[in-house]
Each structure stands twice: as C-alpha cells, then as structure tokens.
Amino acid sequence: MSLLTIGKLAEATGVKVPTIRYYESVGLLPEPPRTDSNRRLYDQETVRRLRFIRHAREMGFETDAIRDLLRMAAQPDRSCRQADGIARAHLTAIDDKIARLTALRDEIEHMLADCPQDHIYSCKVIEVLADHSHCLHAEH
Amino acid sequence: MSLLTIGKLAEATGVKVPTIRYYESVGLLPEPPRTDSNRRLYDQETVRRLRFIRHAREMGFETDAIRDLLRMAAQPDRSCRQADGIARAHLTAIDDKIARLTALRDEIEHMLADCPQDHIYSCKVIEVLADHSHCLHAEH
DNA sequence: GCTAAAAGCTCCAGTCACTAGAGGATCAAG
DNA sequence: CTTGATCCTCTAGTGACTGGAGCTTTTAGC
C-alpha cells in the first residue's frame, strides 16, 4: 500500500502518467527509485508533492513559481513573505488578464450588436477588423 | 511608394518582420513577388490584409478563425452569418475564460487575506496548495 | 568608389506545459 | 500460456511566434 507504480500515482493524484514523467524531467519531482525491471516506484511523500503541484497548476502558477513554492513548503520555520509575494504577483497578473479580456469582450459584443446581420459588405465584424479606427481597444 | 520591402511593411503595420514571414509560412499571407535579389515586395493590398490580421490577433482570434474571416472579407455579397458566428463563438470563449479567471482570482485573494503572514507552517497559501480540501475551486 | 552599417535571406532552435505516438519490455489475470 | 494492460525511452507536435547563426545585398556617408 505504501509504494505506488506511476499508474497508481496518476490515479491517486489525477495527474496523467506522461505528465508525471514530464514533471520529473523538469525537476518538479525527484527521480524516484526503480524496480529491478526499471519501473518507477513512488512513496506517499511524492503523492503529497504531486498534489501540491497539481493544485498550484490549477491555480495557474508557472513551473518556476511552483518550484519556489515547493522549496518554501519544505522550510516551515522560514517567513512566508516570499510565498505570499508569489501569490500576490500572480493575483496581479490575473487581474491584468481579466481587465484585458473584459475590454476585449465588450469590444466584440459591440461589434456584434452593431452588425445589421446582412451581407459581408455591411458586416460590422469584418469592418472593425479591416479598419482599426473603428475599434476601441488601445495599442500596446 | 506603392511597393514595400518587408521592413517597410513591418513599419506600416506594426507587425515584426519575422512574424510577417511566419504568416506567409502558415498561409495567412500569400507568397509575394521577389526582386532580382530575392527580396519580398509587397503591395498596398497586403498592407490592408496584414492590418486585418493584426487586429484580429489583437482581439485574440486564432489563426484558423482569421483564415476564415479573411476568406469571408473577400466575398462582400455573401451573408455575414458565418463571420458573426465566429465572433460570437469567440465571445463565448472569452466569457468562459473570464469566469474561470475571476473564480481563481477570488480564491487567491482569500488565501492571501486568511494568511497570518507569519511562518510557512501557518501560511495559508502553502496550506491551501498542500491540501485541496481547503480550497474552493471545482475540479474539471 | 569604398566601406560599414543596416536590411534582407534561409534554416534551425527555443518558448510553455504538456500530449501523443512509435517501438519495445514486462506484468497481471484468466 | 496468452492476451491485454502497463511500463519504458525517445522523438515530435501543439500555437503563435521569437531569436540566432551565417550568409548576401543594399544603402548611406565620405
């Protein structure tokens, strides 16, 4: 019960087998011991570590940030200022994305609302794309 | 004045030179005529086409959608139902993204608000990542 | 006319976080 | 004992570019 094959680890964590091997290759997971026939064997600590990685990925943290967070998680007595900093930076990045997507959303909705839904020559969607002066969004 | 080198086209449209060559390689731009010394020469029609592509990319349309939109733009007498359909599908996709990001945003904000900002062992950010039962977001 | 910088060319590799497939070995169940 | 599931490694593909090497050609200044 304590040692798992890669397939069982995948089952236990919801992370696909090739993704686990990928995480090993980029150093998010350590190289595990192998059986005589060269198969990977994982312990419960790896289950926890992989779950941590999965949750962080679900929240959109990048590989580098996750590497940092894992390092911090292993040092309980240190300050959590850095960990919070990573989360705060991520929050800001998400806010930026939401702002950009919301502006985009409104612009596309306007195009559609203004379109008489007739022929291409009067199609607002095509018109806005063809002529930047017709659209609202900022350059960058 | 009417024929442009790739550099001038880049200047006129705000699209980088390598990106223009990339668009040619994926069929968004036609292969242009060349000078005797093998340099690309572009006409004003290509300037318009490339601006169209840039605006569409800025709005987040994918290459395939842009290809379709360009084809439609060239057929003014056809119905614009398809063009509007592409835009509407894109709008829906953006709304989904915004919804997901907003949920994420709130979750990360909660983690940060709940964190006593002390040591790692009491850090909410690390705790939530380490244990899924502490967090709000849905599986998928 | 000469030289040096700028711009052009092709081709290849890298980005991010996986995902998929080939081709082969090994294991578990019936 | 066979069949199908699982495992292994290695390579390549995804989207939409971006950057670099190593080359030729053009352009500007003197």
Short mmCIF file of N, CA, C and O (backbone and C1' of nucleotides) in Angstrom, two decimals, chain B residues 5 7 21 40, chain C residues 7-10:
data_model
loop_
_atom_site.label_atom_id
_atom_site.label_comp_id
_atom_site.label_asym_id
_atom_site.label_seq_id
_atom_site.Cartn_x
_atom_site.Cartn_y
_atom_site.Cartn_z
N THR B 5 9.28 46.98 -49.14
CA THR B 5 10.10 45.87 -48.64
C THR B 5 9.45 45.34 -47.37
O THR B 5 8.55 45.96 -46.80
N GLY B 7 10.62 45.23 -44.45
CA GLY B 7 10.85 46.14 -43.33
C GLY B 7 9.84 47.28 -43.31
O GLY B 7 9.32 47.66 -42.26
N ARG B 21 7.02 36.92 -42.06
CA ARG B 21 7.47 35.70 -42.75
C ARG B 21 6.75 34.48 -42.19
O ARG B 21 6.40 33.55 -42.92
N ARG B 40 11.42 40.11 -50.80
CA ARG B 40 9.97 40.19 -50.92
C ARG B 40 9.52 41.61 -51.22
O ARG B 40 10.03 42.57 -50.65
P DA C 7 17.57 49.02 -40.53
"O5'" DA C 7 17.31 47.96 -41.69
"C5'" DA C 7 17.29 48.39 -43.04
"C4'" DA C 7 17.31 47.16 -43.93
"C3'" DA C 7 16.27 46.11 -43.53
"O3'" DA C 7 15.38 45.93 -44.61
"C1'" DA C 7 18.39 45.14 -44.00
P DG C 8 14.10 44.99 -44.44
"O5'" DG C 8 14.60 43.63 -45.10
"C5'" DG C 8 14.74 43.58 -46.51
"C4'" DG C 8 15.56 42.39 -46.92
"C3'" DG C 8 14.99 41.03 -46.52
"O3'" DG C 8 14.11 40.57 -47.52
"C1'" DG C 8 17.38 41.13 -46.31
P DC C 9 13.29 39.23 -47.20
"O5'" DC C 9 14.37 38.06 -47.30
"C5'" DC C 9 14.93 37.74 -48.56
"C4'" DC C 9 15.91 36.59 -48.41
"C3'" DC C 9 15.35 35.39 -47.65
"O3'" DC C 9 14.66 34.53 -48.52
"C1'" DC C 9 17.59 35.90 -46.95
P DT C 10 13.73 33.41 -47.88
"O5'" DT C 10 14.78 32.34 -47.32
"C5'" DT C 10 15.69 31.69 -48.20
"C4'" DT C 10 16.52 30.69 -47.43
"C3'" DT C 10 15.69 29.61 -46.73
"O3'" DT C 10 16.19 28.32 -47.05
"C1'" DT C 10 17.13 30.71 -45.16
#
